[in-house]
Coordinates of C-alpha atoms in Angstrom, one line a residue:
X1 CA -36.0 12.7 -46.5
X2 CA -35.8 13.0 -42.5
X3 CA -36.8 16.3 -41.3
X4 CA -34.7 19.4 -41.7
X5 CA -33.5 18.3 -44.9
X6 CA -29.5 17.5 -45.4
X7 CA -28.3 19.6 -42.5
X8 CA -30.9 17.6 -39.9
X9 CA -29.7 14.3 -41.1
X10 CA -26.2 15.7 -41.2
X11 CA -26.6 16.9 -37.6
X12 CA -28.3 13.1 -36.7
X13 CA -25.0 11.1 -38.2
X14 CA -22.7 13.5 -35.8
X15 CA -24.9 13.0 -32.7
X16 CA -23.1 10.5 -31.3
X17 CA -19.7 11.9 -32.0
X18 CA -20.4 15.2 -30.5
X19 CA -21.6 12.7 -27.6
X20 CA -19.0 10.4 -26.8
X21 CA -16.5 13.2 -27.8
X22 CA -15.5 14.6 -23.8
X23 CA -15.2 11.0 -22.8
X24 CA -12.5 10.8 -25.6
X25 CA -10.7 14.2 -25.1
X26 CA -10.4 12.8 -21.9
X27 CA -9.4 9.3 -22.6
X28 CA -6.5 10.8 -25.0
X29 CA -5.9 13.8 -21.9
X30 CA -5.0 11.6 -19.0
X31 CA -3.8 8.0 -20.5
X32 CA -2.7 8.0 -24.3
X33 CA -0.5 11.0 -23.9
X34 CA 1.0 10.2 -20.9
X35 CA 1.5 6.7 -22.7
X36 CA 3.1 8.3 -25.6
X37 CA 5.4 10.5 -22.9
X38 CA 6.1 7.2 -21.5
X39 CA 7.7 5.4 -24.3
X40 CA 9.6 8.5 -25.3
X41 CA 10.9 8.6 -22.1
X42 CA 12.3 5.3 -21.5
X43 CA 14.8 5.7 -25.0
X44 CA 16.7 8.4 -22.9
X45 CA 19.0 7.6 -20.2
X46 CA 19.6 7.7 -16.3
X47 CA 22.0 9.7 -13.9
X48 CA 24.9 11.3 -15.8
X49 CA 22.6 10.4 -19.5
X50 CA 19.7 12.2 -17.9
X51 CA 17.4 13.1 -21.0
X52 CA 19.9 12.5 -23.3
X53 CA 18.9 9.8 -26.3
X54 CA 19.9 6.5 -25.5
X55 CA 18.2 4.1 -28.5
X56 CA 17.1 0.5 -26.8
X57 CA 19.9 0.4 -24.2
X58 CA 17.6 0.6 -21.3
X59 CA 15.7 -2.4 -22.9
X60 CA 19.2 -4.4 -24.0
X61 CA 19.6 -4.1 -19.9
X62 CA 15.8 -5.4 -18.8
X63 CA 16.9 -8.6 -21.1
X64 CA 20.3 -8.9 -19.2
X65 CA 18.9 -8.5 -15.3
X66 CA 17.8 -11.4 -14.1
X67 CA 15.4 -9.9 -12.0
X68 CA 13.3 -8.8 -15.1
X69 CA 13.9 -11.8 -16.8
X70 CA 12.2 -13.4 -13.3
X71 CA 9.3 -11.3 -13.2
X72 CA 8.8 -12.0 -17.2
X73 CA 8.9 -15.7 -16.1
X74 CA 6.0 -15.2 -13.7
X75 CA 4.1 -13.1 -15.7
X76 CA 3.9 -16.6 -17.9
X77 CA 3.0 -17.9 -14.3
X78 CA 0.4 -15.7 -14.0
X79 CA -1.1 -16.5 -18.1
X80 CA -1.0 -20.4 -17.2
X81 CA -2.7 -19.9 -13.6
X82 CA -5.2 -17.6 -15.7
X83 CA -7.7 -20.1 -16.7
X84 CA -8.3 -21.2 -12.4
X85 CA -8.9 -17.5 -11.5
X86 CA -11.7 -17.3 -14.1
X87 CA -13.1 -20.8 -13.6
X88 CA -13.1 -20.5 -9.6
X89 CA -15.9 -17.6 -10.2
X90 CA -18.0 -18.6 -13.1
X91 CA -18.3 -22.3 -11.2
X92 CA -19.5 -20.7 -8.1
X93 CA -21.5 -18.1 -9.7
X94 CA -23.2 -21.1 -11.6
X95 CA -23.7 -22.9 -8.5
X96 CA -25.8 -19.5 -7.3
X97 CA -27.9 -19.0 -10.5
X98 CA -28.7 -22.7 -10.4
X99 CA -29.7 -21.7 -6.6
X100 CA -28.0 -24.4 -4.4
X101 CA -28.9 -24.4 -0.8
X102 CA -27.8 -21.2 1.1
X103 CA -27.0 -19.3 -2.5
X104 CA -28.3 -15.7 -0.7
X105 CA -25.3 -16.1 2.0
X106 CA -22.5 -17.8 -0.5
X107 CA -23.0 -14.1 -3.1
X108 CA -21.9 -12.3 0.4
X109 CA -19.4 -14.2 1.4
X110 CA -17.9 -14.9 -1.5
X111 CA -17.9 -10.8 -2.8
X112 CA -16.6 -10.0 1.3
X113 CA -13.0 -10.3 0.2
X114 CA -13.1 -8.0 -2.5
X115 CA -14.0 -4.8 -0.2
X116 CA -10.6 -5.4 1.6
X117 CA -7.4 -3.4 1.2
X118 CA -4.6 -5.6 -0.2
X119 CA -2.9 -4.6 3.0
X120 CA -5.3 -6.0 5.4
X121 CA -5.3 -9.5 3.1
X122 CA -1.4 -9.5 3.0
X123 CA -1.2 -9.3 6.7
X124 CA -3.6 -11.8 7.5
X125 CA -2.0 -14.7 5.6
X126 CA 1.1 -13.5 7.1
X127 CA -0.2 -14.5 9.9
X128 CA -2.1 -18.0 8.5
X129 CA 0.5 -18.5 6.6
X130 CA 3.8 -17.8 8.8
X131 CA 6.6 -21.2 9.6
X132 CA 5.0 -21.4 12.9
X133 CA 1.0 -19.8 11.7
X134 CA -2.4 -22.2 12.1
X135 CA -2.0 -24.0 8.5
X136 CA 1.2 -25.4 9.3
X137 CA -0.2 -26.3 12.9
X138 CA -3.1 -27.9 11.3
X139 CA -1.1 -29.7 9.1
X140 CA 1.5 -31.2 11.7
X141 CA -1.2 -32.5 13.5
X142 CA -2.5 -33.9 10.2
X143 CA 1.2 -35.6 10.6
X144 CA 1.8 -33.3 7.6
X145 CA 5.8 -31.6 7.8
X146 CA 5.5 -27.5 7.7
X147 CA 5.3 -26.0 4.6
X148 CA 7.7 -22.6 4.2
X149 CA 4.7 -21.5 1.8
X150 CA 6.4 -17.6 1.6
X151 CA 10.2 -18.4 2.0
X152 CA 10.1 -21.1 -0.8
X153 CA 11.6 -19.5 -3.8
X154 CA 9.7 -22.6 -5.8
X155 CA 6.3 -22.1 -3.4
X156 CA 5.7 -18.3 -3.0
X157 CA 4.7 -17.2 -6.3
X158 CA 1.8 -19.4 -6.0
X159 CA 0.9 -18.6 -2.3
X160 CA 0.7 -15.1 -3.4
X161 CA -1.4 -15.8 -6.7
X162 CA -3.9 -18.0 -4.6
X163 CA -4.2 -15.3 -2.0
X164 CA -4.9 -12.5 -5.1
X165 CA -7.4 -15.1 -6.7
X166 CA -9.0 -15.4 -3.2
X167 CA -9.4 -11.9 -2.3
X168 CA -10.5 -10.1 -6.1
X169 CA -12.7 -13.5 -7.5
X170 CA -15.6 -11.1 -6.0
X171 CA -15.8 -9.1 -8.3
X172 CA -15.5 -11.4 -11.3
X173 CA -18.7 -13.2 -9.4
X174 CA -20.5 -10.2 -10.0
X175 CA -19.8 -10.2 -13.3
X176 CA -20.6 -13.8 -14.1
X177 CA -24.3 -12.9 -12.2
X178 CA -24.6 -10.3 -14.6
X179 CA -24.2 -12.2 -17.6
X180 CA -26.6 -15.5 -16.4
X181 CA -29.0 -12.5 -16.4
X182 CA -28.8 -12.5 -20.3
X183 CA -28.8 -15.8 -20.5
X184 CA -31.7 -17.9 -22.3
X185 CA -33.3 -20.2 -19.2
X186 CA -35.1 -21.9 -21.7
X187 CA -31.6 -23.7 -22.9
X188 CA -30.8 -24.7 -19.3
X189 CA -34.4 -26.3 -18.9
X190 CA -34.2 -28.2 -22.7
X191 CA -30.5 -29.7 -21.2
X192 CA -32.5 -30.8 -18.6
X193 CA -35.5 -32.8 -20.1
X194 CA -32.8 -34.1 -22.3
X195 CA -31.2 -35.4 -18.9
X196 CA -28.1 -33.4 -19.2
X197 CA -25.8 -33.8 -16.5
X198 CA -24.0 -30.4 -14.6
X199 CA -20.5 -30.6 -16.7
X200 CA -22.4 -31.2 -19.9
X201 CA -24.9 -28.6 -18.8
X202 CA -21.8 -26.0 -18.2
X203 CA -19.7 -26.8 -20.7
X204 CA -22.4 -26.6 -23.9
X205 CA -25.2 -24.5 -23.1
X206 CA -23.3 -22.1 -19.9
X207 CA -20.1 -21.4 -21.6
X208 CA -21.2 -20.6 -25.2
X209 CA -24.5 -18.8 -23.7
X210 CA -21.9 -16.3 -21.7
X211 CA -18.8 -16.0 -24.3
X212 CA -18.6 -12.5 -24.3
X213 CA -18.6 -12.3 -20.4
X214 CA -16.1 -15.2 -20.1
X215 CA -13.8 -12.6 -22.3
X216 CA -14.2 -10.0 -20.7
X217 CA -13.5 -11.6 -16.9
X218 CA -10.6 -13.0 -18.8
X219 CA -9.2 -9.8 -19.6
X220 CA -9.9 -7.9 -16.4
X221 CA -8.3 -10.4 -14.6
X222 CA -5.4 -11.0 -16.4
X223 CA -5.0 -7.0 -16.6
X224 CA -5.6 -7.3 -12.8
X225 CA -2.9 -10.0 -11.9
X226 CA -0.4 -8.2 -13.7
X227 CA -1.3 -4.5 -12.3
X228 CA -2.9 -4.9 -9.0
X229 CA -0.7 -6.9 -6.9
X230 CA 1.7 -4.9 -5.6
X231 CA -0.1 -4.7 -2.5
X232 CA 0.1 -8.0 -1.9
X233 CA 3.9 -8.4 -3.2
X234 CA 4.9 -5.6 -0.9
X235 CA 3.7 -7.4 2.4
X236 CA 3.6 -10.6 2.0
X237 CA 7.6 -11.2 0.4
X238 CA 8.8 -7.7 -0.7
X239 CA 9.8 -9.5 -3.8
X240 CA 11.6 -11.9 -2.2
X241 CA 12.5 -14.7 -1.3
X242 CA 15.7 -14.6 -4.0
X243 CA 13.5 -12.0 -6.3
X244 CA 11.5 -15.2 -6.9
X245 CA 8.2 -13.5 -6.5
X246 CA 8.9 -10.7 -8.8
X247 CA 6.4 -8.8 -11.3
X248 CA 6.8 -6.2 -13.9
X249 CA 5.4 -3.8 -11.8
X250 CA 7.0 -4.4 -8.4
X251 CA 10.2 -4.2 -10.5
X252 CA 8.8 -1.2 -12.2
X253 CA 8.5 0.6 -8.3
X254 CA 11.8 -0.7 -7.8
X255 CA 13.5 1.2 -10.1
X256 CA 11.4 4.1 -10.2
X257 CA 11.3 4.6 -6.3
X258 CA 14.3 2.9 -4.5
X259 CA 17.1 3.0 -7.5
X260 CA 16.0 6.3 -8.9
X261 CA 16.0 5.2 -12.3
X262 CA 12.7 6.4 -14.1
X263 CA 14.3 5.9 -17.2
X264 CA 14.7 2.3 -17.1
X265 CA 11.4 2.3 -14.9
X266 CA 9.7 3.6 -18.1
X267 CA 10.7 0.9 -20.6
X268 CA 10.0 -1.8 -18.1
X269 CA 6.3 -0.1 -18.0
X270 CA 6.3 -0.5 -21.9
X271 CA 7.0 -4.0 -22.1
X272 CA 4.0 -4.5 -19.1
X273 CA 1.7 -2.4 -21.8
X274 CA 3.2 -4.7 -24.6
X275 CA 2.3 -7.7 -22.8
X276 CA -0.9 -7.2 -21.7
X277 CA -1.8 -5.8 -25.0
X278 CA -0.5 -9.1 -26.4
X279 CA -2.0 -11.3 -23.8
X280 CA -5.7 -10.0 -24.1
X281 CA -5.5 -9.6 -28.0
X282 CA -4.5 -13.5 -27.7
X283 CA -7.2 -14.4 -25.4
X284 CA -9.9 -12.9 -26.8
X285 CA -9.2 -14.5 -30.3
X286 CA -8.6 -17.7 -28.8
X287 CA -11.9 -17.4 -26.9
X288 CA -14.2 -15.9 -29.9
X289 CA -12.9 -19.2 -32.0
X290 CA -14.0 -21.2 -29.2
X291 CA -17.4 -19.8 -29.7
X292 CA -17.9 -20.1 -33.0
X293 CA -16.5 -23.8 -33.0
X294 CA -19.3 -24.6 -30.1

């Protein structure tokens, strides 16, 4: 019997309770219940409904604006470009733990863009980017036509993803480092002597080796691409051009800050949660089966 009797093993099993318990209280304080105040909200209506009980009509009118329906498009945009925004840093952060030449300078320069402001990146592809910027003078000398890569409805979404992937894959790089750390060295050195070449090496002793972190970087950045671009939406296009770059939470501002509609604002936050939800639920049990089938 440990020590103390009953009551001191009693006391050991609620330990870590009574530990994690403020971190919980907490959790539940500032995000559950303003979740749960969130969905209430958006079943109650806008201007002259104010408050009162309006079912799913603010939903029934995300499905009919097309603007919605535009930034739930690229949201699937965003779930197909997915799998380049992980691969871009768990290559490079390979190329550094197998210690290519000049590995010490690559971890700075590649984590550099992830201590700038979204603002500060916006504005300087602006710039690189503009009808008449450097690219598209590099590229007519090239004998290449200008590229409109921000005023092409069927071109900006992508100009704005690569320019997110570009400036947060630093922190994603830190990640992957952190996981080689755990990683058995013997397996890269038996794929070696058994004359193993890089993709083999990556794809059957790299990928199962750092499963877990693969998940998580692919649900921090999928969580990121959907929440953390508004910065870059608001300088780069404003949403535009035609609404074409559009996301659940630039429409989200939209409503809530320029139509005055927090109502509507709310249930388009509550199909962002339910996607997101969805998406990294998805993910992660695509990627455990992936591990247990290597």
């Amino acid at each position: 019997m440990p020590i103390g009797g009953p009551h001191g093993a009693r006391a050991e099993r609620l330990a870590p309770f009574v530990l994690v318990a403020p971190a919980v209280l907490i959790i539940v304080a500032l995000r559950l219940w303003p979740l749960v105040l969130g969905v209430n909200f958006s079943f109650t209506g806008d201007g002259e409904r104010n408050g009162m009980p309006v079912g799913f009509d603010n939903y029934a009118e995300l499905l009919n604006d097309p603007l919605f329906r535009t930034a739930l498009g690229n949201v699937g945009l965003l779930v197909l470009l997915l799998p380049v925004a992980v691969a871009i840093p768990g290559l490079l952060a390979t190329f550094i733990y197998l210690r290519v030449p000049g590995h010490r300078l690559f971890r700075g320069v590649y984590f550099f863009p992830a201590v700038l402001s979204p603002v500060i990146v916006g504005a300087i592809f602006n710039l690189m980017l503009g009808f008449d910027g450097p690219l598209n003078t590099a590229l007519g000398q090239l004998g290449l036509g200008p590229v409109d890569w921000l005023g092409d409805p069927g071109l900006a979404m992508f100009t704005v993803v690569g320019v997110h992937i570009w400036a947060t894959f630093g922190m994603a790089l830190v990640v992957f480092l952190a996981g080689f750390s755990t990683l058995d060295a013997a397996l890269l050195d038996a794929a070696r002597m058994d004359g193993a070449s890089l993709p083999q090496t990556v794809w059957h002793v790299v990928v199962p080796g750092l499963s877990r972190t693969i998940q998580f970087v692919f649900v921090t950045t999928m969580i990121g691409m959907l929440t953390s671009m508004f910065g870059l939406l608001y300088v780069m296009t404003s949403g535009g051009p035609e609404g074409s770059t559009y996301l659940p939470e630039f429409y989200v501002w939209i409503q809530q800050g320029q139509m005055n509609r927090p109502a509507l604002a709310s249930a388009a936050s509550t199909v962002l949660f339910l996607i997101m939800l969805v998406v990294g639920i998805l993910q992660v049990a695509v990627l455990r089966r992936a591990g247990r089938e290597d």
